[in-house]
Short mmCIF file of C-alpha atoms in Angstrom, two decimals:
data_model
loop_
_atom_site.label_atom_id
_atom_site.label_comp_id
_atom_site.label_asym_id
_atom_site.label_seq_id
_atom_site.Cartn_x
_atom_site.Cartn_y
_atom_site.Cartn_z
CA MET A 1 25.14 9.19 54.10
CA THR A 2 21.88 9.61 55.98
CA GLU A 3 21.56 10.84 59.57
CA THR A 4 21.59 7.23 60.81
CA GLY A 5 24.82 6.53 59.01
CA THR A 6 23.42 4.27 56.34
CA VAL A 7 24.10 4.78 52.66
CA ALA A 8 21.12 6.16 50.74
CA THR A 9 20.19 4.04 47.76
CA PRO A 10 19.37 6.13 44.70
CA VAL A 11 15.83 5.66 43.45
CA ARG A 12 15.80 4.63 39.77
CA SER A 13 13.28 6.45 37.70
CA PRO A 14 11.20 4.29 35.45
CA ALA A 15 12.54 3.96 31.91
CA SER A 16 11.39 6.81 29.78
CA PRO A 17 9.18 5.77 26.87
CA PRO A 18 10.76 5.73 23.41
CA VAL A 19 10.34 8.95 21.47
CA LEU A 20 10.35 9.21 17.69
CA GLY A 21 11.97 12.52 16.77
CA GLY A 22 11.82 14.44 13.52
CA LEU A 23 14.77 12.64 11.91
CA GLY A 24 13.44 9.27 13.02
CA LEU A 25 10.03 10.05 11.53
CA PHE A 26 11.67 11.08 8.26
CA THR A 27 13.57 7.78 8.24
CA VAL A 28 10.58 5.53 8.82
CA LEU A 29 8.64 7.48 6.17
CA ILE A 30 11.40 6.56 3.71
CA GLY A 31 10.66 2.96 4.64
CA ALA A 32 6.95 3.59 4.04
CA ALA A 33 7.54 5.19 0.63
CA LEU A 34 9.87 2.61 -0.92
CA PRO A 35 7.49 -0.41 -1.06
CA LEU A 36 4.61 1.66 -2.46
CA ILE A 37 6.77 3.39 -5.05
CA ASP A 38 8.03 0.00 -6.21
CA PHE A 39 4.51 -1.37 -6.58
CA PHE A 40 3.66 1.34 -9.13
CA ILE A 41 7.03 2.25 -10.63
CA VAL A 42 7.01 -0.76 -12.98
CA ASN A 43 3.73 0.21 -14.70
CA VAL A 44 5.42 2.55 -17.18
CA ALA A 45 8.46 0.26 -17.47
CA LEU A 46 6.60 -2.89 -18.58
CA PRO A 47 6.79 -2.25 -22.36
CA THR A 48 10.55 -1.68 -22.19
CA MET A 49 11.04 -4.71 -19.94
CA GLY A 50 9.11 -6.89 -22.35
CA GLN A 51 11.23 -5.86 -25.31
CA ASP A 52 14.55 -6.21 -23.51
CA LEU A 53 13.83 -9.54 -21.80
CA HIS A 54 11.63 -10.99 -24.59
CA ALA A 55 8.92 -11.61 -22.02
CA SER A 56 5.30 -12.51 -22.74
CA ALA A 57 2.37 -10.55 -21.35
CA SER A 58 1.65 -13.22 -18.73
CA VAL A 59 5.24 -13.14 -17.44
CA LEU A 60 5.16 -9.34 -17.31
CA GLU A 61 1.99 -9.49 -15.22
CA LEU A 62 3.88 -11.73 -12.80
CA VAL A 63 6.43 -8.95 -12.34
CA ILE A 64 3.62 -6.96 -10.73
CA ALA A 65 1.64 -9.85 -9.26
CA GLY A 66 4.62 -11.68 -7.74
CA TYR A 67 5.58 -8.60 -5.76
CA GLY A 68 2.03 -7.77 -4.72
CA VAL A 69 1.05 -11.28 -3.65
CA SER A 70 4.13 -12.02 -1.53
CA TYR A 71 3.88 -8.54 -0.02
CA ALA A 72 0.22 -9.00 0.92
CA VAL A 73 0.59 -12.57 2.19
CA LEU A 74 3.46 -11.81 4.58
CA LEU A 75 2.50 -8.38 5.94
CA VAL A 76 0.63 -9.52 9.04
CA LEU A 77 3.45 -11.94 9.85
CA GLY A 78 5.91 -9.06 9.47
CA GLY A 79 3.93 -7.02 11.99
CA ARG A 80 3.87 -9.91 14.47
CA LEU A 81 7.64 -10.47 14.12
CA GLY A 82 8.24 -6.79 14.85
CA ASP A 83 6.17 -7.02 18.03
CA LEU A 84 8.13 -10.11 19.04
CA PHE A 85 11.76 -9.27 18.15
CA GLY A 86 11.73 -5.48 18.06
CA ARG A 87 10.36 -3.14 15.41
CA ARG A 88 13.59 -1.27 14.79
CA ARG A 89 15.44 -4.54 14.28
CA LEU A 90 12.86 -5.82 11.78
CA PHE A 91 12.85 -2.44 10.05
CA LEU A 92 16.63 -2.63 9.55
CA VAL A 93 16.49 -6.25 8.38
CA GLY A 94 13.62 -5.54 6.01
CA MET A 95 15.24 -2.42 4.57
CA ALA A 96 18.56 -4.18 4.01
CA ALA A 97 16.76 -7.07 2.30
CA PHE A 98 14.80 -4.58 0.20
CA GLY A 99 18.05 -3.03 -1.02
CA LEU A 100 19.57 -6.42 -1.90
CA THR A 101 16.46 -7.62 -3.72
CA SER A 102 16.21 -4.30 -5.58
CA LEU A 103 19.79 -4.86 -6.76
CA ALA A 104 18.82 -8.38 -7.85
CA CYS A 105 15.87 -6.98 -9.82
CA GLY A 106 18.08 -4.39 -11.51
CA LEU A 107 20.66 -7.02 -12.52
CA ALA A 108 18.17 -9.74 -13.53
CA PRO A 109 19.40 -11.49 -16.71
CA SER A 110 16.01 -12.98 -17.65
CA ALA A 111 12.30 -12.41 -17.14
CA TRP A 112 11.87 -15.33 -14.75
CA THR A 113 14.85 -14.21 -12.69
CA LEU A 114 13.18 -10.81 -12.42
CA VAL A 115 9.92 -12.42 -11.28
CA ALA A 116 11.76 -14.38 -8.56
CA ALA A 117 13.58 -11.24 -7.40
CA ARG A 118 10.30 -9.33 -7.27
CA VAL A 119 8.73 -12.03 -5.08
CA ALA A 120 11.68 -11.71 -2.71
CA GLN A 121 11.40 -7.91 -2.84
CA GLY A 122 7.76 -8.16 -1.80
CA ALA A 123 8.75 -10.33 1.18
CA ALA A 124 11.35 -7.74 2.22
CA SER A 125 8.71 -5.01 2.02
CA ALA A 126 6.44 -7.08 4.25
CA ALA A 127 9.15 -7.19 6.91
CA MET A 128 9.84 -3.44 6.73
CA LEU A 129 6.54 -1.64 6.24
CA PRO A 130 4.48 -2.82 9.27
CA GLN A 131 7.22 -1.53 11.57
CA VAL A 132 6.65 2.03 10.35
CA LEU A 133 3.12 2.40 11.68
CA ALA A 134 3.83 0.30 14.76
CA THR A 135 6.78 2.56 15.64
CA ILE A 136 4.66 5.67 15.15
CA GLN A 137 1.92 4.22 17.36
CA SER A 138 4.37 3.23 20.10
CA ALA A 139 6.78 6.20 20.09
CA THR A 140 4.43 9.17 19.61
CA ALA A 141 1.37 10.48 21.41
CA GLY A 142 -1.26 13.19 21.24
CA PRO A 143 -0.81 15.90 18.59
CA ARG A 144 2.58 14.49 17.55
CA ARG A 145 0.97 11.16 16.72
CA ALA A 146 -1.82 12.87 14.78
CA LYS A 147 0.76 14.83 12.77
CA ALA A 148 2.90 11.74 12.18
CA MET A 149 -0.11 9.73 10.99
CA SER A 150 -1.12 12.52 8.64
CA LEU A 151 2.40 12.61 7.21
CA TYR A 152 2.32 8.83 6.83
CA GLY A 153 -0.94 9.01 4.89
CA ALA A 154 0.38 11.83 2.72
CA THR A 155 3.58 9.88 2.06
CA ALA A 156 1.65 6.75 1.11
CA GLY A 157 -0.66 8.52 -1.32
CA LEU A 158 2.09 10.62 -2.87
CA SER A 159 4.36 7.59 -3.25
CA MET A 160 1.77 5.69 -5.28
CA VAL A 161 1.48 8.54 -7.79
CA ALA A 162 5.16 9.51 -7.72
CA GLY A 163 6.18 5.93 -8.51
CA GLN A 164 4.87 6.12 -12.05
CA ILE A 165 6.24 9.62 -12.61
CA LEU A 166 9.68 8.58 -11.36
CA GLY A 167 9.57 5.41 -13.45
CA GLY A 168 8.98 7.36 -16.65
CA VAL A 169 11.75 9.85 -15.90
CA LEU A 170 14.31 7.15 -15.06
CA ILE A 171 13.58 5.11 -18.18
CA ALA A 172 13.87 8.15 -20.44
CA ALA A 173 17.08 9.30 -18.72
CA ASP A 174 18.66 5.88 -19.43
CA ILE A 175 21.34 6.50 -16.79
CA ALA A 176 24.59 4.82 -17.87
CA GLY A 177 22.58 2.74 -20.33
CA THR A 178 20.61 1.02 -17.58
CA GLY A 179 17.20 1.66 -19.18
CA TRP A 180 14.36 0.08 -17.18
CA ARG A 181 16.83 -1.38 -14.68
CA ALA A 182 17.25 2.08 -13.14
CA VAL A 183 13.75 1.87 -11.61
CA PHE A 184 15.12 -0.82 -9.28
CA LEU A 185 18.76 0.26 -8.93
CA VAL A 186 17.71 3.71 -7.70
CA ASN A 187 16.54 2.03 -4.48
CA VAL A 188 20.05 0.97 -3.46
CA PRO A 189 21.50 4.39 -2.47
CA VAL A 190 18.19 5.33 -0.82
CA VAL A 191 18.33 2.13 1.27
CA ILE A 192 21.92 2.82 2.31
CA LEU A 193 20.90 6.29 3.49
CA GLY A 194 17.89 4.85 5.30
CA LEU A 195 19.97 2.24 7.12
CA VAL A 196 22.46 4.86 8.33
CA LEU A 197 19.69 7.13 9.58
CA ALA A 198 17.70 4.30 11.17
CA THR A 199 20.63 3.14 13.30
CA ARG A 200 20.95 6.68 14.67
CA ALA A 201 17.42 8.05 14.89
CA VAL A 202 14.79 5.29 15.15
CA PRO A 203 14.09 4.06 18.70
CA GLU A 204 13.59 0.39 19.45
CA THR A 205 10.05 -0.56 20.41
CA ARG A 206 8.35 -3.90 20.93
CA SER A 207 5.27 -5.33 22.58
CA GLN A 208 5.51 -5.54 26.36
CA HIS A 209 3.98 -9.00 26.11
CA PRO A 210 5.44 -10.64 22.98
CA GLU A 211 3.00 -12.94 21.30
CA PRO A 212 4.11 -16.20 19.65
CA ILE A 213 3.74 -16.82 15.95
CA ASP A 214 0.35 -18.20 14.95
CA GLY A 215 1.42 -20.99 12.59
CA PRO A 216 -2.01 -22.29 11.50
CA GLY A 217 -3.36 -18.77 11.05
CA THR A 218 -0.37 -17.70 8.99
CA VAL A 219 -0.67 -20.69 6.67
CA LEU A 220 -4.43 -20.31 6.19
CA LEU A 221 -4.17 -16.57 5.53
CA ALA A 222 -1.46 -17.21 2.94
CA ILE A 223 -3.61 -19.89 1.25
CA ALA A 224 -6.67 -17.62 1.19
CA LEU A 225 -4.83 -14.61 -0.29
CA LEU A 226 -2.97 -16.72 -2.85
CA ALA A 227 -6.19 -18.50 -3.85
CA LEU A 228 -7.80 -15.12 -4.57
CA LEU A 229 -4.96 -13.02 -5.98
CA ALA A 230 -3.10 -15.57 -8.12
CA PRO A 231 -5.99 -16.45 -10.49
CA LEU A 232 -7.24 -12.85 -10.72
CA THR A 233 -3.81 -11.56 -11.71
CA GLU A 234 -2.89 -14.38 -14.08
CA GLY A 235 -6.26 -15.65 -15.30
CA ARG A 236 -6.78 -13.37 -18.32
CA ALA A 237 -3.24 -13.75 -19.68
CA ALA A 238 -3.35 -17.53 -19.18
CA GLY A 239 -6.78 -17.90 -20.84
CA TRP A 240 -8.62 -18.78 -17.61
CA PRO A 241 -7.53 -22.44 -17.34
CA LEU A 242 -9.14 -24.85 -14.89
CA TRP A 243 -6.70 -24.09 -12.07
CA THR A 244 -7.86 -20.47 -11.91
CA TRP A 245 -11.49 -21.50 -11.26
CA LEU A 246 -10.46 -24.15 -8.74
CA SER A 247 -8.35 -21.56 -6.95
CA LEU A 248 -11.20 -19.05 -6.81
CA ALA A 249 -13.48 -21.77 -5.44
CA LEU A 250 -10.88 -22.51 -2.75
CA PHE A 251 -10.78 -18.88 -1.56
CA PRO A 252 -14.06 -18.79 0.46
CA VAL A 253 -13.24 -22.17 2.02
CA ALA A 254 -9.77 -21.04 3.09
CA ALA A 255 -11.11 -17.66 4.32
CA ALA A 256 -13.79 -19.38 6.42
CA ALA A 257 -11.25 -21.83 7.84
CA PHE A 258 -8.97 -18.92 8.74
CA TYR A 259 -11.79 -17.11 10.56
CA PHE A 260 -12.84 -20.15 12.58
CA VAL A 261 -9.24 -21.04 13.53
CA GLU A 262 -8.58 -17.46 14.65
CA ARG A 263 -11.82 -17.28 16.64
CA ARG A 264 -11.15 -20.59 18.36
CA ALA A 265 -7.61 -19.53 19.28
CA ASP A 266 -8.94 -16.26 20.69
CA ARG A 267 -11.57 -18.04 22.81
CA ARG A 268 -8.96 -20.43 24.22
CA GLY A 269 -6.78 -17.57 25.41
CA ARG A 270 -4.18 -17.90 22.69
CA THR A 271 -3.01 -15.06 20.49
CA PRO A 272 -4.22 -15.43 16.89
CA LEU A 273 -2.58 -13.75 13.91
CA VAL A 274 -5.60 -11.47 13.45
CA PRO A 275 -7.39 -11.24 16.81
CA PRO A 276 -11.18 -11.03 16.32
CA SER A 277 -11.21 -8.60 19.25
CA LEU A 278 -9.17 -6.20 17.09
CA LEU A 279 -11.74 -6.43 14.31
CA ALA A 280 -14.42 -5.64 16.90
CA LEU A 281 -13.13 -2.05 17.08
CA PRO A 282 -15.68 -0.01 15.07
CA SER A 283 -13.10 2.49 13.81
CA LEU A 284 -10.81 -0.25 12.50
CA ARG A 285 -13.58 -2.37 10.99
CA ARG A 286 -15.39 0.46 9.21
CA GLY A 287 -12.15 2.01 8.02
CA LEU A 288 -11.00 -1.30 6.53
CA VAL A 289 -14.33 -1.75 4.74
CA MET A 290 -13.86 1.64 3.09
CA ILE A 291 -10.18 1.29 2.22
CA VAL A 292 -10.85 -1.82 0.09
CA PRO A 293 -12.85 -0.16 -2.72
CA PHE A 294 -10.74 3.00 -2.46
CA SER A 295 -7.52 1.04 -3.08
CA ILE A 296 -9.08 -1.10 -5.83
CA GLY A 297 -10.10 2.01 -7.74
CA PHE A 298 -6.79 3.78 -7.15
CA SER A 299 -4.45 1.00 -8.30
CA GLY A 300 -6.71 -0.02 -11.18
CA PHE A 301 -6.69 3.54 -12.49
CA MET A 302 -2.89 3.83 -12.21
CA PHE A 303 -2.33 0.65 -14.20
CA VAL A 304 -4.94 1.39 -16.86
CA ILE A 305 -3.86 4.99 -17.47
CA ALA A 306 -0.22 3.92 -17.89
CA VAL A 307 -1.15 1.33 -20.53
CA ALA A 308 -3.68 3.56 -22.32
CA LEU A 309 -1.39 6.57 -22.60
CA GLN A 310 1.55 4.53 -23.92
CA ASP A 311 -0.09 1.87 -26.09
CA GLY A 312 -3.14 3.90 -27.14
CA ALA A 313 -2.27 7.60 -27.14
CA GLY A 314 1.32 6.94 -28.19
CA LEU A 315 3.00 8.82 -25.36
CA GLY A 316 6.47 7.93 -24.15
CA PRO A 317 7.26 6.84 -20.57
CA VAL A 318 8.06 10.40 -19.45
CA GLN A 319 4.87 11.91 -20.87
CA ALA A 320 2.79 9.04 -19.50
CA GLY A 321 4.32 9.53 -16.05
CA LEU A 322 4.11 13.32 -16.06
CA ALA A 323 0.42 13.16 -16.99
CA LEU A 324 -0.09 12.25 -13.33
CA ALA A 325 2.02 15.14 -12.00
CA PRO A 326 -1.05 17.36 -11.39
CA MET A 327 -2.56 14.56 -9.29
CA ALA A 328 0.62 14.27 -7.21
CA ALA A 329 0.92 18.05 -6.75
CA ALA A 330 -2.70 18.45 -5.68
CA PHE A 331 -2.43 15.48 -3.32
CA PHE A 332 0.64 16.96 -1.64
CA VAL A 333 -0.79 20.44 -1.19
CA VAL A 334 -4.20 19.33 0.08
CA SER A 335 -2.78 16.67 2.40
CA LEU A 336 -0.89 19.39 4.28
CA CYS A 337 -4.25 20.94 5.18
CA GLY A 338 -5.72 17.64 6.34
CA PRO A 339 -5.02 17.85 10.10
CA ARG A 340 -6.59 21.31 10.40
CA LEU A 341 -9.62 20.29 8.38
CA ILE A 342 -10.11 17.19 10.54
CA ALA A 343 -9.82 19.25 13.71
CA ARG A 344 -12.54 21.59 12.45
CA TYR A 345 -14.93 19.33 10.52
CA GLY A 346 -14.18 15.80 11.77
CA THR A 347 -14.26 12.77 9.51
CA ARG A 348 -16.85 14.29 7.20
CA VAL A 349 -13.77 15.56 5.41
CA VAL A 350 -13.52 12.00 4.04
CA THR A 351 -17.03 12.25 2.59
CA ALA A 352 -16.18 15.58 0.98
CA GLY A 353 -13.03 14.00 -0.43
CA GLY A 354 -15.06 11.21 -2.00
CA VAL A 355 -17.30 13.71 -3.77
CA VAL A 356 -14.30 15.71 -5.01
CA GLN A 357 -12.53 12.58 -6.26
CA ALA A 358 -15.66 11.45 -8.12
CA VAL A 359 -15.81 14.81 -9.90
CA GLY A 360 -12.16 14.44 -10.90
CA VAL A 361 -12.66 10.93 -12.31
CA ALA A 362 -15.72 12.14 -14.25
CA LEU A 363 -13.64 14.96 -15.75
CA MET A 364 -10.94 12.49 -16.84
CA ALA A 365 -13.55 10.20 -18.42
CA LEU A 366 -14.96 13.20 -20.29
CA ALA A 367 -11.47 14.17 -21.47
CA ALA A 368 -10.83 10.64 -22.75
CA TRP A 369 -14.17 10.62 -24.59
CA ARG A 370 -13.66 14.04 -26.21
CA SER A 371 -9.90 14.14 -26.92
CA TRP A 372 -8.93 10.59 -27.92
CA PRO A 373 -6.42 9.75 -29.38
CA ASP A 374 -4.83 13.12 -28.58
CA LEU A 375 -5.18 12.56 -24.85
CA GLY A 376 -2.19 14.02 -23.05
CA ILE A 377 -1.04 15.99 -20.04
CA TRP A 378 -3.06 19.16 -20.69
CA GLU A 379 -6.30 17.31 -21.35
CA LEU A 380 -5.93 15.37 -18.09
CA VAL A 381 -4.82 18.30 -15.89
CA PRO A 382 -8.27 19.37 -14.57
CA GLY A 383 -9.51 15.88 -13.73
CA ALA A 384 -6.18 14.63 -12.36
CA ALA A 385 -5.75 17.66 -10.08
CA VAL A 386 -9.30 17.45 -8.73
CA ALA A 387 -9.04 13.67 -8.19
CA GLY A 388 -5.71 14.08 -6.39
CA ALA A 389 -7.22 16.66 -4.06
CA GLY A 390 -10.10 14.32 -3.27
CA GLN A 391 -7.78 11.40 -2.57
CA ALA A 392 -5.73 13.57 -0.19
CA LEU A 393 -8.85 14.24 1.86
CA GLN A 394 -9.48 10.50 2.23
CA LEU A 395 -6.39 8.32 2.48
CA PRO A 396 -4.39 10.03 5.29
CA VAL A 397 -7.56 10.35 7.38
CA LEU A 398 -8.51 6.71 6.83
CA PHE A 399 -5.15 5.55 8.16
CA ARG A 400 -5.64 7.62 11.30
CA ILE A 401 -9.18 6.33 11.80
CA ILE A 402 -8.26 2.67 11.37
CA LEU A 403 -5.47 2.74 13.96
CA SER A 404 -6.98 5.31 16.33
CA GLU A 405 -8.24 2.73 18.88
CA VAL A 406 -5.55 0.07 18.45
CA PRO A 407 -3.53 -0.34 21.69
CA PRO A 408 0.22 0.43 21.27
CA ALA A 409 1.07 -3.11 22.38
CA ARG A 410 -0.79 -4.40 19.33
CA GLY A 411 0.53 -1.74 16.99
CA GLY A 412 2.40 -4.25 14.82
CA VAL A 413 -0.63 -6.50 14.43
CA GLY A 414 -2.97 -3.57 13.76
CA SER A 415 -0.72 -1.99 11.16
CA GLY A 416 -0.12 -5.36 9.55
CA VAL A 417 -3.86 -5.99 9.22
CA MET A 418 -4.44 -2.54 7.74
CA ILE A 419 -1.59 -2.68 5.24
CA THR A 420 -2.46 -6.26 4.24
CA THR A 421 -6.00 -5.15 3.49
CA GLN A 422 -4.75 -2.17 1.51
CA GLN A 423 -2.11 -4.14 -0.38
CA SER A 424 -4.51 -6.96 -1.24
CA ALA A 425 -6.98 -4.37 -2.54
CA LEU A 426 -4.24 -2.70 -4.61
CA ALA A 427 -3.43 -6.06 -6.19
CA LEU A 428 -7.14 -6.69 -6.74
CA GLY A 429 -7.47 -3.33 -8.47
CA VAL A 430 -4.77 -4.15 -11.01
CA ALA A 431 -6.28 -7.60 -11.51
CA THR A 432 -9.94 -6.63 -11.84
CA LEU A 433 -9.94 -3.20 -13.49
CA GLY A 434 -6.83 -4.11 -15.47
CA THR A 435 -8.48 -7.29 -16.72
CA LEU A 436 -11.67 -5.41 -17.58
CA PHE A 437 -9.74 -2.80 -19.58
CA LEU A 438 -7.53 -5.29 -21.45
CA SER A 439 -10.52 -7.53 -22.21
CA LEU A 440 -12.49 -4.62 -23.72
CA VAL A 441 -9.68 -3.34 -25.95
CA PRO A 442 -9.84 -6.02 -28.70
CA GLY A 443 -13.58 -5.70 -29.28
CA HIS A 444 -14.29 -2.05 -28.46
CA GLY A 445 -11.03 -0.21 -28.96
CA MET A 446 -8.76 1.61 -26.54
CA GLN A 447 -10.94 4.70 -26.14
CA ASP A 448 -14.14 2.90 -25.18
CA ALA A 449 -12.20 0.54 -22.92
CA LEU A 450 -10.62 3.49 -21.09
CA VAL A 451 -13.87 5.43 -20.73
CA THR A 452 -15.72 2.34 -19.49
CA THR A 453 -13.03 1.56 -16.93
CA LEU A 454 -13.06 5.15 -15.69
CA LEU A 455 -16.84 5.00 -15.30
CA VAL A 456 -16.46 1.82 -13.23
CA GLN A 457 -13.94 3.64 -11.07
CA LEU A 458 -16.44 6.49 -10.74
CA ALA A 459 -19.00 4.01 -9.42
CA ILE A 460 -16.42 2.72 -6.94
CA GLY A 461 -15.80 6.31 -5.81
CA ILE A 462 -19.50 6.81 -5.19
CA LEU A 463 -19.51 3.60 -3.12
CA THR A 464 -16.61 4.80 -0.95
CA THR A 465 -18.37 8.13 -0.43
CA GLY A 466 -21.43 6.29 0.87
CA LEU A 467 -19.33 4.08 3.14
CA SER A 468 -17.62 7.14 4.62
CA LEU A 469 -20.92 8.14 6.24
CA ARG A 470 -20.52 5.19 8.64
CA LEU A 471 -17.13 6.34 9.93
CA PRO A 472 -16.88 7.75 13.47
CA ARG A 473 -17.47 11.50 13.45
CA THR A 474 -14.30 12.20 15.44
CA ILE A 475 -10.90 10.50 15.76
CA SER A 476 -9.88 9.48 19.27
#
């Protein structure tokens, strides 16, 4: 009671902002690791899959391409749905779907059933992964956000290398006679753990002003990405039929139509799938330009080295996977130093990383030229370790730069745009460098094909180093 006899009404404090704690961060990083591991884990499993399912080379390529294309096409939509319905909710739905589709992949009775399950698995990944970065952007701030972003970048890079190592170990272990199926079935217990943790530790976040789905933009983006990725991934194995050239010709038309539709929607006050105003952010735009060649070189190398070491050097899945262990170890160690290096030297750390990575790729090309066909773990150790260290100085920092100026309310859209760009480039890397390598093998032999492909990757590394000079000097 007050002095006048009236009842005092308690003043409600404004709702406290959501906070992502340590366990919650660990949980969403599981969600970040799973899709990337599954993109690369099949590289060392393809020969065994082909024998068991009696699958042709073109069908085996669809096992990779089907996942990558559906993943890339739906990522931006997944980010928008998280903004609209809640990121934690979409994360749970996507993770549960990822577990079910992983089970379907592991139990697939035929090659085409496996391809269909992989397409569905890619769609599940597209629902889950954008929520990771959007949650970090919305539920962390200041030094905690910088640390979380660095851990995300380290997790992403390490997952791409660890996928092939894990794939080789699981195939060789042949757990309960599952063979290659274990590379998919292993996801199921991890997903169950992730779902339990997510319900307890991941806060719900969403955009304060939910934006409706951009139907025309979604359709045009899907057409553009499919027109580019489908012929590049299937063209060589199919003999480059007419449809591949027609599809490639359609890509610039669909991309231009997408841009004009999005710009018109933005000018009319609507909310496009990829707002041009978002692309106007210098940090995001320049970071995206650099992440494209970086991801093309990275994924192309991972595919080519897996094929060359197994089919050319005669290594088994375990040896082929473990040949990349020095790269993974160096990436992990150096990535832990990233935040301190950035605080001291700014984004020129990325430039230094490009130089270091180029040296590592050159050392691996030299090892392939001098040691073939006895190319193995010890011959690759120096180059792989140096390249891994260089990659660790680039990838985590690039993620931070790209999203540094994106408003939290548009976190889902921003992360979706970034991951779509990265995933499309990963698929392009397998398609372009993989096609180059496999096309050179019949006429020039495995050694020359490998050395040539590594030299192309070296040129790509030099390009990314040059592009890094245009990045902002500091991260806001």
